[in-house]
mmCIF file of C-alpha atoms in Angstrom:
data_model
loop_
_atom_site.group_PDB
_atom_site.id
_atom_site.type_symbol
_atom_site.label_atom_id
_atom_site.label_comp_id
_atom_site.label_asym_id
_atom_site.label_seq_id
_atom_site.Cartn_x
_atom_site.Cartn_y
_atom_site.Cartn_z
ATOM 1 C CA MET P 1 183.000 99.325 65.301
ATOM 2 C CA ASP P 2 186.020 97.793 63.601
ATOM 3 C CA SER P 3 186.731 100.247 60.804
ATOM 4 C CA ALA P 4 188.571 97.544 58.886
ATOM 5 C CA SER P 5 185.539 95.295 58.606
ATOM 6 C CA GLY P 6 182.715 97.830 58.811
ATOM 7 C CA LEU P 7 179.130 97.065 59.736
ATOM 8 C CA LYS P 8 178.880 93.283 59.553
ATOM 9 C CA SER P 9 175.201 92.647 60.316
ATOM 10 C CA PHE P 10 173.855 94.202 57.116
ATOM 11 C CA GLY P 11 175.836 91.984 54.777
ATOM 12 C CA ASP P 12 177.831 93.273 51.847
ATOM 13 C CA SER P 13 176.911 96.177 49.559
ATOM 14 C CA PHE P 14 174.155 97.673 51.694
ATOM 15 C CA HIS P 15 172.838 101.194 51.114
ATOM 16 C CA ALA P 16 172.424 103.778 53.881
ATOM 17 C CA LEU P 17 170.809 107.181 54.303
ATOM 18 C CA VAL P 18 171.687 109.898 56.822
ATOM 19 C CA VAL P 19 169.113 112.628 57.399
ATOM 20 C CA GLY P 20 170.588 115.819 58.814
ATOM 21 C CA ALA P 21 174.158 115.264 57.663
ATOM 22 C CA THR P 22 174.983 118.968 57.974
ATOM 23 C CA GLY P 23 175.019 118.600 61.763
ATOM 24 C CA GLY P 24 178.039 117.502 63.760
ATOM 25 C CA ILE P 25 176.921 113.951 64.527
ATOM 26 C CA GLY P 26 175.128 113.537 61.204
ATOM 27 C CA GLY P 27 178.220 114.613 59.287
ATOM 28 C CA ALA P 28 180.392 112.206 61.263
ATOM 29 C CA LEU P 29 177.949 109.355 60.607
ATOM 30 C CA LEU P 30 177.976 110.174 56.901
ATOM 31 C CA ALA P 31 181.789 110.169 56.821
ATOM 32 C CA ALA P 32 182.038 106.879 58.729
ATOM 33 C CA LEU P 33 179.538 105.118 56.472
ATOM 34 C CA ASP P 34 181.270 106.516 53.399
ATOM 35 C CA LYS P 35 184.474 104.791 54.545
ATOM 36 C CA ASP P 36 182.743 101.533 55.443
ATOM 37 C CA PRO P 37 183.865 98.890 52.915
ATOM 38 C CA ARG P 38 180.561 97.035 53.292
ATOM 39 C CA CYS P 39 178.445 100.095 52.527
ATOM 40 C CA ALA P 40 177.918 100.286 48.766
ATOM 41 C CA GLU P 41 176.705 103.876 48.984
ATOM 42 C CA VAL P 42 175.573 106.315 51.642
ATOM 43 C CA HIS P 43 173.082 108.991 50.666
ATOM 44 C CA ARG P 44 172.231 112.166 52.526
ATOM 45 C CA MET P 45 169.021 114.120 52.977
ATOM 46 C CA ASP P 46 169.394 117.725 54.064
ATOM 47 C CA ARG P 47 169.412 121.198 52.588
ATOM 48 C CA SER P 48 172.788 120.575 50.938
ATOM 49 C CA SER P 49 171.648 117.494 49.041
ATOM 50 C CA HIS P 50 168.000 118.526 48.638
ATOM 51 C CA PRO P 51 167.751 122.357 48.644
ATOM 52 C CA GLY P 52 164.003 122.242 49.249
ATOM 53 C CA PHE P 53 164.271 120.028 52.310
ATOM 54 C CA ASP P 54 162.511 121.447 55.356
ATOM 55 C CA LEU P 55 161.821 119.288 58.404
ATOM 56 C CA LEU P 56 158.892 121.564 59.234
ATOM 57 C CA ASP P 57 157.272 121.102 55.822
ATOM 58 C CA GLU P 58 155.644 117.718 55.230
ATOM 59 C CA ARG P 59 155.402 118.170 51.472
ATOM 60 C CA SER P 60 159.163 118.857 51.228
ATOM 61 C CA ILE P 61 159.884 115.595 53.077
ATOM 62 C CA GLU P 62 157.537 113.754 50.743
ATOM 63 C CA LYS P 63 159.265 115.253 47.680
ATOM 64 C CA CYS P 64 162.713 114.275 48.964
ATOM 65 C CA ALA P 65 161.492 110.723 49.551
ATOM 66 C CA GLU P 66 160.110 110.626 46.011
ATOM 67 C CA GLN P 67 163.480 111.733 44.635
ATOM 68 C CA LEU P 68 165.315 109.107 46.649
ATOM 69 C CA SER P 69 162.903 106.391 45.558
ATOM 70 C CA GLY P 70 163.797 107.219 41.962
ATOM 71 C CA ASP P 71 167.275 105.791 42.586
ATOM 72 C CA ARG P 72 165.609 102.387 42.954
ATOM 73 C CA GLN P 73 167.964 101.515 45.783
ATOM 74 C CA LYS P 74 166.562 100.260 49.063
ATOM 75 C CA PHE P 75 168.115 101.607 52.253
ATOM 76 C CA SER P 76 168.966 98.927 54.796
ATOM 77 C CA LEU P 77 169.996 101.637 57.265
ATOM 78 C CA ILE P 78 168.421 105.051 57.770
ATOM 79 C CA ILE P 79 169.673 107.327 60.534
ATOM 80 C CA ASP P 80 167.766 110.470 61.476
ATOM 81 C CA ALA P 81 170.305 112.872 62.973
ATOM 82 C CA THR P 82 168.021 115.907 63.055
ATOM 83 C CA GLY P 83 167.078 117.778 66.217
ATOM 84 C CA ALA P 84 167.304 121.109 67.995
ATOM 85 C CA LEU P 85 168.177 122.072 71.556
ATOM 86 C CA GLU P 86 167.971 125.808 70.957
ATOM 87 C CA ILE P 87 164.894 127.230 69.254
ATOM 88 C CA ASP P 88 165.351 130.499 67.352
ATOM 89 C CA GLY P 89 168.335 131.344 69.538
ATOM 90 C CA ALA P 90 166.557 130.591 72.803
ATOM 91 C CA GLY P 91 168.205 127.953 74.997
ATOM 92 C CA PRO P 92 166.390 125.291 77.005
ATOM 93 C CA GLU P 93 164.159 126.638 79.763
ATOM 94 C CA LYS P 94 165.411 126.476 83.338
ATOM 95 C CA SER P 95 161.872 126.610 84.739
ATOM 96 C CA LEU P 96 158.234 126.439 83.702
ATOM 97 C CA LYS P 97 158.050 130.236 83.993
ATOM 98 C CA MET P 98 160.239 130.469 80.896
ATOM 99 C CA ILE P 99 158.154 128.382 78.507
ATOM 100 C CA THR P 100 156.242 129.959 75.655
ATOM 101 C CA ALA P 101 153.671 128.288 73.459
ATOM 102 C CA GLU P 102 155.542 129.257 70.286
ATOM 103 C CA THR P 103 158.919 127.913 71.403
ATOM 104 C CA MET P 104 157.482 124.703 72.804
ATOM 105 C CA SER P 105 155.408 124.112 69.689
ATOM 106 C CA LYS P 106 158.448 124.519 67.434
ATOM 107 C CA ALA P 107 160.524 122.197 69.624
ATOM 108 C CA PHE P 108 157.879 119.513 69.168
ATOM 109 C CA ARG P 109 157.707 120.130 65.422
ATOM 110 C CA ILE P 110 161.477 119.716 65.040
ATOM 111 C CA ASN P 111 162.182 116.976 67.587
ATOM 112 C CA ALA P 112 159.028 114.869 67.325
ATOM 113 C CA VAL P 113 156.758 115.735 64.391
ATOM 114 C CA GLY P 114 159.627 115.966 61.893
ATOM 115 C CA PRO P 115 161.070 112.540 62.769
ATOM 116 C CA ALA P 116 157.557 111.041 62.693
ATOM 117 C CA LEU P 117 157.151 112.308 59.133
ATOM 118 C CA LEU P 118 160.565 110.921 58.212
ATOM 119 C CA ILE P 119 159.426 107.517 59.428
ATOM 120 C CA LYS P 120 156.198 107.882 57.450
ATOM 121 C CA TYR P 121 157.887 108.671 54.145
ATOM 122 C CA LEU P 122 161.260 106.930 54.394
ATOM 123 C CA VAL P 123 160.437 103.496 55.809
ATOM 124 C CA PRO P 124 158.717 102.566 52.491
ATOM 125 C CA LEU P 125 162.166 103.015 50.890
ATOM 126 C CA MET P 126 163.573 100.170 52.990
ATOM 127 C CA PRO P 127 163.645 96.477 51.974
ATOM 128 C CA LYS P 128 161.222 94.061 53.607
ATOM 129 C CA THR P 129 163.803 91.315 54.044
ATOM 130 C CA GLY P 130 167.189 91.216 55.724
ATOM 131 C CA LYS P 131 168.230 93.354 58.654
ATOM 132 C CA THR P 132 166.940 96.920 58.302
ATOM 133 C CA VAL P 133 167.256 99.685 60.867
ATOM 134 C CA PHE P 134 165.596 103.077 61.212
ATOM 135 C CA ALA P 135 167.413 104.882 64.017
ATOM 136 C CA THR P 136 166.682 108.355 65.320
ATOM 137 C CA LEU P 137 168.798 110.376 67.727
ATOM 138 C CA SER P 138 167.002 111.006 70.993
ATOM 139 C CA ALA P 139 168.398 112.269 74.314
ATOM 140 C CA ARG P 140 168.688 110.894 77.827
ATOM 141 C CA VAL P 141 166.717 113.883 79.091
ATOM 142 C CA GLY P 142 163.799 112.437 77.126
ATOM 143 C CA SER P 143 163.598 109.658 79.699
ATOM 144 C CA ILE P 144 160.766 110.456 82.124
ATOM 145 C CA SER P 145 161.971 108.072 84.832
ATOM 146 C CA ASP P 146 165.507 109.474 84.609
ATOM 147 C CA ASN P 147 164.353 113.071 85.161
ATOM 148 C CA GLU P 148 165.613 114.071 88.592
ATOM 149 C CA ILE P 149 166.493 117.746 88.230
ATOM 150 C CA GLY P 150 163.730 119.200 86.036
ATOM 151 C CA GLY P 151 164.211 122.074 83.612
ATOM 152 C CA TRP P 152 164.647 121.923 79.848
ATOM 153 C CA VAL P 153 160.894 121.478 79.578
ATOM 154 C CA SER P 154 160.359 121.739 75.822
ATOM 155 C CA TYR P 155 163.425 119.699 74.891
ATOM 156 C CA ARG P 156 162.683 116.985 77.454
ATOM 157 C CA ALA P 157 159.039 116.731 76.454
ATOM 158 C CA SER P 158 159.710 116.732 72.715
ATOM 159 C CA LYS P 159 162.306 113.968 73.040
ATOM 160 C CA ALA P 160 159.947 111.968 75.257
ATOM 161 C CA ALA P 161 157.353 112.345 72.502
ATOM 162 C CA LEU P 162 159.916 111.130 69.974
ATOM 163 C CA ASN P 163 160.552 108.033 72.075
ATOM 164 C CA GLN P 164 156.822 107.277 72.128
ATOM 165 C CA ILE P 165 156.658 107.704 68.342
ATOM 166 C CA VAL P 166 159.541 105.251 67.889
ATOM 167 C CA LYS P 167 157.892 102.682 70.154
ATOM 168 C CA THR P 168 154.555 103.041 68.363
ATOM 169 C CA ALA P 169 156.163 102.791 64.919
ATOM 170 C CA ALA P 170 158.053 99.676 65.986
ATOM 171 C CA ILE P 171 154.824 97.970 67.033
ATOM 172 C CA GLU P 172 153.074 98.887 63.783
ATOM 173 C CA PHE P 173 155.897 97.862 61.457
ATOM 174 C CA ALA P 174 156.473 94.583 63.301
ATOM 175 C CA ARG P 175 153.303 93.353 61.594
ATOM 176 C CA SER P 176 154.275 94.230 58.014
ATOM 177 C CA ARG P 177 158.075 94.492 58.237
ATOM 178 C CA PRO P 178 159.260 91.936 60.811
ATOM 179 C CA SER P 179 162.922 92.477 59.926
ATOM 180 C CA LEU P 180 162.766 96.243 60.539
ATOM 181 C CA LEU P 181 164.174 97.575 63.796
ATOM 182 C CA CYS P 182 162.949 101.036 64.736
ATOM 183 C CA VAL P 183 165.030 102.438 67.594
ATOM 184 C CA ALA P 184 165.943 105.614 69.459
ATOM 185 C CA LEU P 185 169.620 106.206 70.236
ATOM 186 C CA GLN P 186 171.278 108.407 72.840
ATOM 187 C CA PRO P 187 174.604 109.602 71.393
ATOM 188 C CA GLY P 188 176.106 110.748 74.677
ATOM 189 C CA THR P 189 177.348 114.248 75.387
ATOM 190 C CA VAL P 190 178.925 115.384 72.138
ATOM 191 C CA LEU P 191 180.829 118.560 71.387
ATOM 192 C CA THR P 192 178.745 120.029 68.575
ATOM 193 C CA PRO P 193 177.274 123.483 67.936
ATOM 194 C CA LEU P 194 174.033 122.025 69.350
ATOM 195 C CA SER P 195 175.439 121.322 72.783
ATOM 196 C CA GLU P 196 178.890 122.826 73.308
ATOM 197 C CA ARG P 197 177.711 125.711 75.502
ATOM 198 C CA TYR P 198 175.836 123.288 77.779
ATOM 199 C CA VAL P 199 178.553 120.687 78.275
ATOM 200 C CA GLY P 200 180.271 122.438 81.164
ATOM 201 C CA LYS P 201 182.855 120.261 82.917
ATOM 202 C CA ARG P 202 181.340 116.968 81.815
ATOM 203 C CA SER P 203 183.411 114.674 79.633
ATOM 204 C CA ALA P 204 182.236 114.671 76.029
ATOM 205 C CA PHE P 205 182.783 112.795 72.793
ATOM 206 C CA THR P 206 183.866 114.281 69.528
ATOM 207 C CA PRO P 207 181.303 113.767 66.736
ATOM 208 C CA LYS P 208 183.604 111.152 65.196
ATOM 209 C CA GLU P 209 183.804 109.209 68.476
ATOM 210 C CA SER P 210 180.048 109.361 68.967
ATOM 211 C CA ALA P 211 179.367 108.243 65.394
ATOM 212 C CA SER P 212 181.661 105.239 65.805
ATOM 213 C CA LYS P 213 179.915 104.218 69.025
ATOM 214 C CA LEU P 214 176.449 104.646 67.517
ATOM 215 C CA LEU P 215 177.309 102.508 64.499
ATOM 216 C CA THR P 216 178.616 99.806 66.813
ATOM 217 C CA VAL P 217 175.314 99.901 68.704
ATOM 218 C CA ILE P 218 173.382 99.639 65.432
ATOM 219 C CA ASP P 219 175.517 96.731 64.254
ATOM 220 C CA GLU P 220 174.787 94.824 67.469
ATOM 221 C CA LEU P 221 171.001 95.313 67.397
ATOM 222 C CA ASP P 222 168.928 92.146 67.154
ATOM 223 C CA THR P 223 165.187 91.507 66.867
ATOM 224 C CA ASP P 224 164.659 92.058 70.605
ATOM 225 C CA ALA P 225 165.864 95.620 70.180
ATOM 226 C CA ASN P 226 162.866 96.740 68.118
ATOM 227 C CA GLY P 227 161.206 99.767 69.688
ATOM 228 C CA GLY P 228 164.032 100.209 72.184
ATOM 229 C CA PHE P 229 165.956 103.220 73.466
ATOM 230 C CA PHE P 230 169.722 102.628 73.696
ATOM 231 C CA ASP P 231 172.705 104.701 74.727
ATOM 232 C CA HIS P 232 176.110 104.873 73.056
ATOM 233 C CA ALA P 233 177.264 101.821 75.018
ATOM 234 C CA SER P 234 174.346 99.627 73.886
ATOM 235 C CA GLN P 235 172.649 99.922 77.283
ATOM 236 C CA ARG P 236 168.889 100.375 77.384
ATOM 237 C CA VAL P 237 167.805 103.798 78.584
ATOM 238 C CA PRO P 238 164.715 103.733 80.844
ATOM 239 C CA TRP P 239 161.560 105.290 79.502
#
């Protein structure tokens, strides 16, 4: 994205919302949108901005959406940057022997159920005309056809579920909100507290670099992208 011109496809004076801005990528997205000359205002939705916010509590999400709707501003861009790789201090499982019902259930609640509820309550805050995008951060390991080494059962499965939710939402909203693009994005390997211990020797982006790439992807999305899964280079990721 050209920082001098900002996101061009949303027009001038658009409003944006970042959910999960306390995270590394979410914070970088918030900062980038705050500097975008075309973005009139970027809001945030997390425990810092809404102390009662809890991704695991549907009523708290509903209350936050009600508060945001009181601003009477429609969000042309909403980015869900929530997610968890570790659950209560436990890292991703290396084999099926390591899974537990409690850990797997919580992974699904954070990585799939939470984003589904965000779609439910936040999409009504978006305009019905002009380019609008609801983007959620998924992961390449959520691709079933790309799974060649196994492991990471709960994280893989919960992100695969998220991808299915995005696809289903895109089909539903295409009927009532034809200008809305609902997409899943793969931010690449990013050095954040979420992933730094799992990066190893692989090359990785800083949160700022990843945010810039993701916003470029979002800016380039057209109507054919609805319900798609894209990486940081705008390439489709296989389901």
